[in-house]
Coordinates of C-alpha atoms in Angstrom, one line a residue:
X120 CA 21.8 -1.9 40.0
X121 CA 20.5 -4.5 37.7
X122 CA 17.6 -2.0 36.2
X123 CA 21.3 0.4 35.9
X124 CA 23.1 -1.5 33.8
X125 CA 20.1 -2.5 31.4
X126 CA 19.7 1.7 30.3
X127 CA 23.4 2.1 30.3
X128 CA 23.6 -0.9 28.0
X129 CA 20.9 0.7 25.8
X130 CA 22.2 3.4 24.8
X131 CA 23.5 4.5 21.3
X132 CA 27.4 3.9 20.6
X133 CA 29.0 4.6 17.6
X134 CA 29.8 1.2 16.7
X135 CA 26.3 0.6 16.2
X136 CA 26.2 2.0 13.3
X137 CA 27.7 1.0 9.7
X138 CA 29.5 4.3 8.6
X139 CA 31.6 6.8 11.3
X140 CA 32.6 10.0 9.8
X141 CA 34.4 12.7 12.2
X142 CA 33.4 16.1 11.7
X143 CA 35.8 19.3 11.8
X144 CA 33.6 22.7 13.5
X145 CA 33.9 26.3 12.7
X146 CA 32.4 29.8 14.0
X147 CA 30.3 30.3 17.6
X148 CA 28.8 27.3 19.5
X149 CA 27.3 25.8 21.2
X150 CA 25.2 24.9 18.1
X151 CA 26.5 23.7 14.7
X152 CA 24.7 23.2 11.3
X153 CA 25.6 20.4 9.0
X154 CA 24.9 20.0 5.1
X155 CA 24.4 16.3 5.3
X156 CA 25.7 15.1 1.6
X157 CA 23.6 13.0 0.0
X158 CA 26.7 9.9 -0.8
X159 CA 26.5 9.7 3.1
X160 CA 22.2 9.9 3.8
X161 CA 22.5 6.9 0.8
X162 CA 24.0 4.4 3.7
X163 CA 20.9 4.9 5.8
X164 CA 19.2 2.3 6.7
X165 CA 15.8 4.2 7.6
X166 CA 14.4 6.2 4.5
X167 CA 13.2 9.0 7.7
X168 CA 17.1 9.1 8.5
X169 CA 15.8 7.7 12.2
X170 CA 19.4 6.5 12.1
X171 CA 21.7 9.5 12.3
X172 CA 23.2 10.2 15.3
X173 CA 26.2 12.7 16.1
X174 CA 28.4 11.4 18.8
X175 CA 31.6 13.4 20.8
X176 CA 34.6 12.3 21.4
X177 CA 33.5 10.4 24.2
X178 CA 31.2 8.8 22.5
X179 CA 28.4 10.6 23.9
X180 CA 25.0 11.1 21.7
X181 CA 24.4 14.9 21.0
X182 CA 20.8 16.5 21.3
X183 CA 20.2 16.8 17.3
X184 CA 17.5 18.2 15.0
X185 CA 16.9 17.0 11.1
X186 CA 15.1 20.0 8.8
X187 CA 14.7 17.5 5.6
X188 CA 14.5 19.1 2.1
X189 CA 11.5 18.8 2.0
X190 CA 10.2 20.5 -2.1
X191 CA 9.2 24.3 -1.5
X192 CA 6.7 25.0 -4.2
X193 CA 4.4 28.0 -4.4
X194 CA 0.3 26.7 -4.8
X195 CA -0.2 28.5 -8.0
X196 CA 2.6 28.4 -10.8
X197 CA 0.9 29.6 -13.1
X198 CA 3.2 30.9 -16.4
X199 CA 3.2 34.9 -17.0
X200 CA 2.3 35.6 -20.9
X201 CA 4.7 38.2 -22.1
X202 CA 4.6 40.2 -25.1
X203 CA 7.0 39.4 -27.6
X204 CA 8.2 41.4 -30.6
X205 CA 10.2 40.2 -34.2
X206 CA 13.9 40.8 -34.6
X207 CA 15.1 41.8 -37.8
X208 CA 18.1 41.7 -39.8
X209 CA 18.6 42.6 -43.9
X210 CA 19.6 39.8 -45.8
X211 CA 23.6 41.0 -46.0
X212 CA 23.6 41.4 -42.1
X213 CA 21.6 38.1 -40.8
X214 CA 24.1 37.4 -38.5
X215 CA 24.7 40.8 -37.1
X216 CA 23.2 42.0 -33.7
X217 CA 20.0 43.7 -34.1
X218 CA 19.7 47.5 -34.1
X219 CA 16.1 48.6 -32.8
X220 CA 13.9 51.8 -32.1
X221 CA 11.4 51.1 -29.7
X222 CA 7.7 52.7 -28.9
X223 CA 6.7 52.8 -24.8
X224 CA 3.5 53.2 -23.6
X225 CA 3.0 55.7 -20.6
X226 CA 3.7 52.7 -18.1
X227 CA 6.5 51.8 -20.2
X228 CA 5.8 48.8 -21.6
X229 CA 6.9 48.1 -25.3
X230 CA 4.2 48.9 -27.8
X231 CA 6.5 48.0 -31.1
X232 CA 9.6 47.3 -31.8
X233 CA 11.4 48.5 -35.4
X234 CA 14.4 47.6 -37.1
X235 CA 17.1 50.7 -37.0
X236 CA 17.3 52.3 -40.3
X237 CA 15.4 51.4 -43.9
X238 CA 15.4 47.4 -44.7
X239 CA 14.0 47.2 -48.2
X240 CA 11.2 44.6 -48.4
X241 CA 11.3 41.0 -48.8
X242 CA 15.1 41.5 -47.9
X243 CA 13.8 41.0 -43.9
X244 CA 15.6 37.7 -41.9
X245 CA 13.7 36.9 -38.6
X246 CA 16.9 37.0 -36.4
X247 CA 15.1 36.3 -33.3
X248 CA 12.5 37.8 -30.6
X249 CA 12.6 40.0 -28.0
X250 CA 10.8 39.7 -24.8
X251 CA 8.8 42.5 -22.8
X252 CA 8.9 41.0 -18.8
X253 CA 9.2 44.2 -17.0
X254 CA 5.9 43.5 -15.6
X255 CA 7.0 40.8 -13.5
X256 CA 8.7 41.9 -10.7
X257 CA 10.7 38.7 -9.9
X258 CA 13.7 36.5 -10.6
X259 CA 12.5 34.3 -13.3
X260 CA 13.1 30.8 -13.4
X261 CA 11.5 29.1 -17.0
X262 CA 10.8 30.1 -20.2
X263 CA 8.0 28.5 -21.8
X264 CA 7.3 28.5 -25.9
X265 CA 4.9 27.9 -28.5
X266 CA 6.2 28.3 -32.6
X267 CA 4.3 28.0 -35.7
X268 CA 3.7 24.1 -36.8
X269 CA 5.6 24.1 -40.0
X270 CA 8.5 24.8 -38.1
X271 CA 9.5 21.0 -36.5
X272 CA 12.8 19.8 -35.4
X273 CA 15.5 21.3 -33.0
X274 CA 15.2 25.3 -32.4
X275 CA 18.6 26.5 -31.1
X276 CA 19.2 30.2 -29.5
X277 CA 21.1 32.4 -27.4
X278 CA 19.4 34.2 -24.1
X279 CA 20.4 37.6 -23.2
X280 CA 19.1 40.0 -20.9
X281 CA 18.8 43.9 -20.3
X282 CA 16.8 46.3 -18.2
X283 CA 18.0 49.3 -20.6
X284 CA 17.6 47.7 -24.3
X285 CA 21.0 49.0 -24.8
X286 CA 23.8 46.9 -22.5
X287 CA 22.8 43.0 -22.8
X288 CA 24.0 40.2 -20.3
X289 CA 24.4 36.8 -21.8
X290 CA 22.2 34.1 -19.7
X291 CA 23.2 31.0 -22.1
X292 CA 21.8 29.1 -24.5
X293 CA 18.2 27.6 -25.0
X294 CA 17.0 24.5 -26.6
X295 CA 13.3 23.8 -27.8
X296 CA 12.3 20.8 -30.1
X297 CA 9.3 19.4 -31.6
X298 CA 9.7 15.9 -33.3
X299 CA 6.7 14.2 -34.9
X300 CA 6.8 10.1 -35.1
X301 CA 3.8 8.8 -36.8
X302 CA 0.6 10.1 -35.2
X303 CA 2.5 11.2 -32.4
X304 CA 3.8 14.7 -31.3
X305 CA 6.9 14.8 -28.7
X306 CA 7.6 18.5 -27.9
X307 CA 10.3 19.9 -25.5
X308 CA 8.8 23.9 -25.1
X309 CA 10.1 24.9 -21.4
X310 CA 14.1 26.5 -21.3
X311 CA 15.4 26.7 -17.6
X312 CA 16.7 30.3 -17.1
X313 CA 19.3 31.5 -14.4
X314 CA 16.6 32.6 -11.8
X315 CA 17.5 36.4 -12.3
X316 CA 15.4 39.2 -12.7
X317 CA 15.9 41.1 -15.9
X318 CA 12.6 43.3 -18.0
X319 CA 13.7 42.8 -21.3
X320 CA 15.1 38.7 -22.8
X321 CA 16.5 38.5 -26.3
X322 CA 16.8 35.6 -27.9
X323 CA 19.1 34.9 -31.6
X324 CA 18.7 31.5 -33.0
X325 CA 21.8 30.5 -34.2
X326 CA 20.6 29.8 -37.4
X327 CA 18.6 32.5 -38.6
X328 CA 17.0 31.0 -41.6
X329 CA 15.5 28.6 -39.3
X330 CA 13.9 31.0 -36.6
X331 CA 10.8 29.9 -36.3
X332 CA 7.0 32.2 -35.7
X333 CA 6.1 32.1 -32.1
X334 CA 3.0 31.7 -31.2
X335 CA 3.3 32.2 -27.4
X336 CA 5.5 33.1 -24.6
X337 CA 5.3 32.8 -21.0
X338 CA 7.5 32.9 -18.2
X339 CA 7.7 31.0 -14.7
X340 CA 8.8 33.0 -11.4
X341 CA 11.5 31.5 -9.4
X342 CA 10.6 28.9 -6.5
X343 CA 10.9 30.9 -3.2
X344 CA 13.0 29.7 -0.7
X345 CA 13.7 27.0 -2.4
X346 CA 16.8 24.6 -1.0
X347 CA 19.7 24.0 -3.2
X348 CA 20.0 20.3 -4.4
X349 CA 22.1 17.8 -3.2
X350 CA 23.0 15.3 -6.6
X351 CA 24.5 11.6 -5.9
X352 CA 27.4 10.1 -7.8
X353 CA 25.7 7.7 -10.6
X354 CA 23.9 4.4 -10.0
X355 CA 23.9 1.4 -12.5
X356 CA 20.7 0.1 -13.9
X357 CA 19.6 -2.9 -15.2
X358 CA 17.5 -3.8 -18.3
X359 CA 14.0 -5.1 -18.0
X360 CA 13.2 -5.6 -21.5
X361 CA 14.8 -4.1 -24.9
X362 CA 13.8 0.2 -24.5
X363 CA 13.0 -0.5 -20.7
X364 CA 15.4 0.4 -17.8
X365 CA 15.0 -0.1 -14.2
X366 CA 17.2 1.4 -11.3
X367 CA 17.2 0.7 -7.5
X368 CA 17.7 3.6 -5.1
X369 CA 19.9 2.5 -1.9
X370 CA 17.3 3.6 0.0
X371 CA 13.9 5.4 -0.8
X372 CA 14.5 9.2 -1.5
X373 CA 11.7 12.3 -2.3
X374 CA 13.5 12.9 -5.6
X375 CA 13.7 16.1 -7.3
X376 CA 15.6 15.7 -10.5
X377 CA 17.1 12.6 -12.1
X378 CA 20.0 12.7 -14.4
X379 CA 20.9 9.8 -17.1
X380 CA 24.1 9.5 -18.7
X381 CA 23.7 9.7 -22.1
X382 CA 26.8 8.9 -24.2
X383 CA 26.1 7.8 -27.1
X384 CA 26.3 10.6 -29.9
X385 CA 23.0 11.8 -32.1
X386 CA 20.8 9.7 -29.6
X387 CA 17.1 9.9 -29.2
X388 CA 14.4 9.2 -26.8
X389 CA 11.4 10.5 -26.4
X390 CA 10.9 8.4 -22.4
X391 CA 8.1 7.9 -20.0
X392 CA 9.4 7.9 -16.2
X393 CA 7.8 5.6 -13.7
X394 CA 8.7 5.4 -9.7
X395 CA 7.8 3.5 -6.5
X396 CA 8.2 2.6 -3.2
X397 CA 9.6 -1.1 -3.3
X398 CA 9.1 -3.9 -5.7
X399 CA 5.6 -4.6 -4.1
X400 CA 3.8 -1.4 -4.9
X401 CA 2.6 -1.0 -8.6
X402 CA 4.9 1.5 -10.3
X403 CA 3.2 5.4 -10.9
X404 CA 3.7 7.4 -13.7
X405 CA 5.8 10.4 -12.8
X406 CA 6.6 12.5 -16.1
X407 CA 7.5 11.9 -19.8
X408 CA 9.8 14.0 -22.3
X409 CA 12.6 13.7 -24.8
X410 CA 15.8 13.2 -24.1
X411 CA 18.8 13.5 -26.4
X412 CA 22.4 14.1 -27.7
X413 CA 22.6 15.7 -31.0
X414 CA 25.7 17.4 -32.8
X415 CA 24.9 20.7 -34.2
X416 CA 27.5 22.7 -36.3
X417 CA 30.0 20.6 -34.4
X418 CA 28.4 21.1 -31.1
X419 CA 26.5 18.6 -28.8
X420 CA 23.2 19.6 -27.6
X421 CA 21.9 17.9 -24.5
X422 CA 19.0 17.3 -22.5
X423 CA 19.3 14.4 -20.2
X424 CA 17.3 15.5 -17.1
X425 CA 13.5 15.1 -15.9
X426 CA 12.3 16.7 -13.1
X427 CA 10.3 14.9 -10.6
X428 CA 7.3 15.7 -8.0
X429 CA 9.3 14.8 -4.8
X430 CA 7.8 11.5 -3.7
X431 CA 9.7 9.0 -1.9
X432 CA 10.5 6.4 -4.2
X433 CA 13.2 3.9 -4.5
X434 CA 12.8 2.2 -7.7
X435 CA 12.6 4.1 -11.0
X436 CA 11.9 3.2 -14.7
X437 CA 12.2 4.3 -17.9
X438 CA 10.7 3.0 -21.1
X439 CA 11.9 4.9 -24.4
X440 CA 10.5 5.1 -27.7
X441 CA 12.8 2.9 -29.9
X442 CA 11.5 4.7 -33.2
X443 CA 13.7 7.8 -32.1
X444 CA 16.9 5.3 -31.4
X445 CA 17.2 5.0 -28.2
X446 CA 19.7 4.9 -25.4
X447 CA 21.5 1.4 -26.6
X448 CA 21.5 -2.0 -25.4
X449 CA 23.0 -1.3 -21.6
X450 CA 20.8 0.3 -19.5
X451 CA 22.8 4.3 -18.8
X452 CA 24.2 5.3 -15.7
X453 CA 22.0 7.4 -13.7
X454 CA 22.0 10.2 -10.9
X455 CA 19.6 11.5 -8.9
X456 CA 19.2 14.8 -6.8
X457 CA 17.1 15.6 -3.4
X458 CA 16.3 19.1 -1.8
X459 CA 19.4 19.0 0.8
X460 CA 19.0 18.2 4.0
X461 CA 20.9 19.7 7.2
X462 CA 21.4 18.4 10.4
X463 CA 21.9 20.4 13.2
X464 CA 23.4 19.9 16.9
X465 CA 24.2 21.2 20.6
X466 CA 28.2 20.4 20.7
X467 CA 28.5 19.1 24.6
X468 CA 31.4 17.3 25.9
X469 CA 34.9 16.9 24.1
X470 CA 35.4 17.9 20.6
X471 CA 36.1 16.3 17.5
X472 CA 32.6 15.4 16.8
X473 CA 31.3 12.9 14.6
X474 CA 28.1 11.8 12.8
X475 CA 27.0 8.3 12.5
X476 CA 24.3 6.9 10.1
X477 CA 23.1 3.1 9.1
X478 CA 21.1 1.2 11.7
X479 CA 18.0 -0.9 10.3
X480 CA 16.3 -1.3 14.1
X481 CA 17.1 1.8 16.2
X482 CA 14.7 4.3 16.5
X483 CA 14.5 8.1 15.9
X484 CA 16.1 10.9 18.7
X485 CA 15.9 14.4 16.6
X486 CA 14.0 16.9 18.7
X487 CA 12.2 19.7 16.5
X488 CA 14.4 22.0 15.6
X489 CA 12.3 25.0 17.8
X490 CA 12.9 22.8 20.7
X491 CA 17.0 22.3 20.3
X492 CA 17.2 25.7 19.1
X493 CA 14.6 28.0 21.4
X494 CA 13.4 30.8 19.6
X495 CA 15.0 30.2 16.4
X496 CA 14.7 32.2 13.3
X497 CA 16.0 31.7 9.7
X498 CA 18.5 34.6 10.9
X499 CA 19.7 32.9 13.4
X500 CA 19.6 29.7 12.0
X501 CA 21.9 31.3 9.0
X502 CA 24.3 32.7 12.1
X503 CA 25.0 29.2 13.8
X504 CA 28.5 27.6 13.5
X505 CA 29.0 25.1 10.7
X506 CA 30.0 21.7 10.7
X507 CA 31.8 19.8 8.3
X508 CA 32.4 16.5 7.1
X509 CA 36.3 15.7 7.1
X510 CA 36.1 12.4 4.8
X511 CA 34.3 13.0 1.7
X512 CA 32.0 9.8 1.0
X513 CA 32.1 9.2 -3.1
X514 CA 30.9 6.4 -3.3
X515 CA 26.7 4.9 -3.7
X516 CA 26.5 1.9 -1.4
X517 CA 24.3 -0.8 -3.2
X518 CA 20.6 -1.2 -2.2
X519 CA 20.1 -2.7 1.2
X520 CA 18.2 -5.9 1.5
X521 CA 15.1 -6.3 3.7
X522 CA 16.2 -6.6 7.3
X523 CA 13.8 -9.8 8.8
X524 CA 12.7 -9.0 12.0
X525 CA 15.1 -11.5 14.0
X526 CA 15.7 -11.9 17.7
X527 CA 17.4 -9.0 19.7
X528 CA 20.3 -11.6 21.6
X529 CA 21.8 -8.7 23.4
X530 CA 18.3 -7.1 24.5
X531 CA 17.5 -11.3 25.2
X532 CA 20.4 -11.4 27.6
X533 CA 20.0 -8.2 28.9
X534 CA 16.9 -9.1 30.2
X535 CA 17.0 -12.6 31.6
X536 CA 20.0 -11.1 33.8
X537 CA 17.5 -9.1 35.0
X538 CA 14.9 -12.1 35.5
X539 CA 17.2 -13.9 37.0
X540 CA 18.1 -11.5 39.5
X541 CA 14.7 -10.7 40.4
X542 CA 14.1 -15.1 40.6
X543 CA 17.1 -15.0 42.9
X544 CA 16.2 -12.0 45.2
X545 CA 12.5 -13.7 45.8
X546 CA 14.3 -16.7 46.3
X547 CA 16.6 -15.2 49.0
X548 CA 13.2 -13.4 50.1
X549 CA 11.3 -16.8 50.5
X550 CA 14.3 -18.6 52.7
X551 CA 14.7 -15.8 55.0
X552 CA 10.7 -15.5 55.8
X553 CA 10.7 -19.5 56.4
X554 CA 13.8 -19.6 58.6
X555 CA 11.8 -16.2 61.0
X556 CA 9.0 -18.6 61.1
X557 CA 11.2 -21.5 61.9
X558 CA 12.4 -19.5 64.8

């Protein structure tokens, strides 16, 4: 009875946990899938989320399974050159959209590209370039370029798309820079595209007496499979030295992307990114770049993101180049963004479920996911009811402190009940033989 009440005592309740959230369930059991968001993995305890649990209205634990977002990447990522051919305009029409007669080849690539009708020479404005990619036969995901050196500073265009050269789908706008400060050369050359497939990309500069003479371009396929991302609500930082900022993570994350908050108009940075594990490891170099706010023809033009290789890390910092300006004397706010991760569960007992999350000493219950879910496929994985959390958490808890290993009073007492009882049955054992030897 003793031995009993010591596993019944031992196991998880929801009040051993720091946050409680109920869950509402929707479509076919018995299993249920779960976007965890990442506000609520941010009061773990446990950077392996060993501390989730779902729970019934009982109380009673659920048999569970965690498939992390962890980074999808192909091996080889290797850009695609693409041919790429001169827009023109005449001098009284720069801002027009280009007309064009195109040449094909017998696979149908482009072989040249020529203004439509007579533009008398030296009257010729470079309006842009347009891209031959119907060799790749995939969404694509970057755009990577090179320009002529005389050309430095911000290069602004428009992205559009076609498979026919005749009906064009806008995909945005594109931003490449290169900035030279003293010896150095900062360059931003890689555009993020929509991850669509298209076999023709034309792109306008907005100014056309500034287009510039590329020298290259490539493309990047899209990821595949990759997980969408799950972005936290911002952090404060704190400032190490002047042009130095340091943030602390609640808890150490594989980060994707990081965000700052740049608010400060016409601001300049060309920044080196560092990250680690805790204050005790030395800090790695993760990626530099230029980030910045500048107003264009009454526009602001923004890039305030880095990506990052997906290591766990819960410390990050940033030390800008004060010769471009800076990001001011407060350190910015900053987000961060992880490959989402889903939780997913056998629903037993009485509904509403919940999950539970923040325990520093418990340990891990998730079974693989093949083993809660026999035989499962990505199809039926996609076909399993969802779950969904009915309080929304906004808001980023601050870092944990170090949990010292201290004494276990309940597990204590838990035990010497036990001890005791065993001292007391011997005990009992020991008078009973003496008193049948007595006799």
């Amino acid at each position: 009875m003793l031995c009993a009440a010591l596993l019944v005592q031992a196991e998880d309740l929801p009040d051993d946990f720091a946050s409680h959230t109920p869950l509402t369930v929707s479509g076919e059991g018995p299993w249920y899938r779960l976007e965890l968001p990442l506000a609520l993995q941010l009061s773990a305890r446990q950077s392996n989320l060993n501390d989730v649990r779902v729970f019934n209205a009982d109380g009673q634990a659920q048999p569970y399974a965690i498939t992390l977002g962890e980074p999808q990447r192909a091996e080889d990522q290797t850009p695609v050159a693409v041919k790429w051919f001169p827009l023109y305009n005449s001098d009284d029409a720069r801002d027009a959209e280009p007309k064009i007669r195109v040449e094909r080849s017998t696979n149908g690539t482009l072989v040249e590209v020529l203004p439509q009708g007579e533009i008398e020479a030296g009257e010729e404005i470079l309006r842009g370039w347009l891209l031959d990619t119907s060799a790749i036969n995939a969404p694509l995901d970057q755009l990577i370029l090179d320009w002529s050196t005389e050309r430095e500073g911000f290069q602004r265009f428009s992205i559009e798309a076609s498979d026919d050269l005749q009906h064009w789908k806008r995909w945005g706008e594109g931003q490449v820079a290169r900035l030279s400060f003293a010896d150095e050369l900062v360059e931003q050359r890689v555009v993020t595209l929509p991850g669509r497939s298209a076999r023709y990309l034309r792109l306008l500069w907005t100014t056309p007496q500034t287009a510039p003479t590329l020298a290259s371009a490539q493309v990047v396929n899209t990821r595949p499979g990759a997980l969408p991302l799950s972005w936290s609500p911002t952090i404060n930082g704190s400032v190490e030295k002047p042009g130095v900022y340091v943030w602390q993570l609640p808890v150490a994350l594989p980060l994707e992307r990081m965000k700052v908050a740049i608010t400060q108009p016409n601001s300049l940075a060309p920044a080196t990114l560092y990250g680690r594990r805790d204050s005790n490891a030395p800090w790695q170099l993760i990626d530099s770049g230029l980030l910045y706010r500048l107003t264009q023809n009454g526009q602001d033009v923004v890039q305030d993101e880095m990506e990052l290789p997906g290591n766990v890390v819960q410390q990050l910092k940033l030390e800008v180049d004060d010769r471009g300006g800076g990001l001011g004397n407060d350190a910015p706010k900053l987000s961060f963004a992880v490959r989402a991760t889903q939780v997913v569960f056998l629903g037993r007992g009485a509904p509403p479920y919940s999950v539970a999350i923040g325990n520093a000493t418990i340990k891990g219950a998730n079974l693989p996911l093949s083993t809660l879910v026999p035989g499962v496929t990505q199809e039926k994985l996609a076909s399993l009811g969802s779950a969904k959390l009915t309080v929304t958490p906004v808001e980023v808890p601050s870092a944990a402190a170090p949990v010292a290993a201290g004494l276990d009073w309940k597990r204590i007492g838990l035990w010497s009940v036990l001890v005791l009882g065993v001292l007391f049955l011997g005990w009992m054992a020991i008078g009973t033989l003496r008193a049948s030897r007595h006799k």
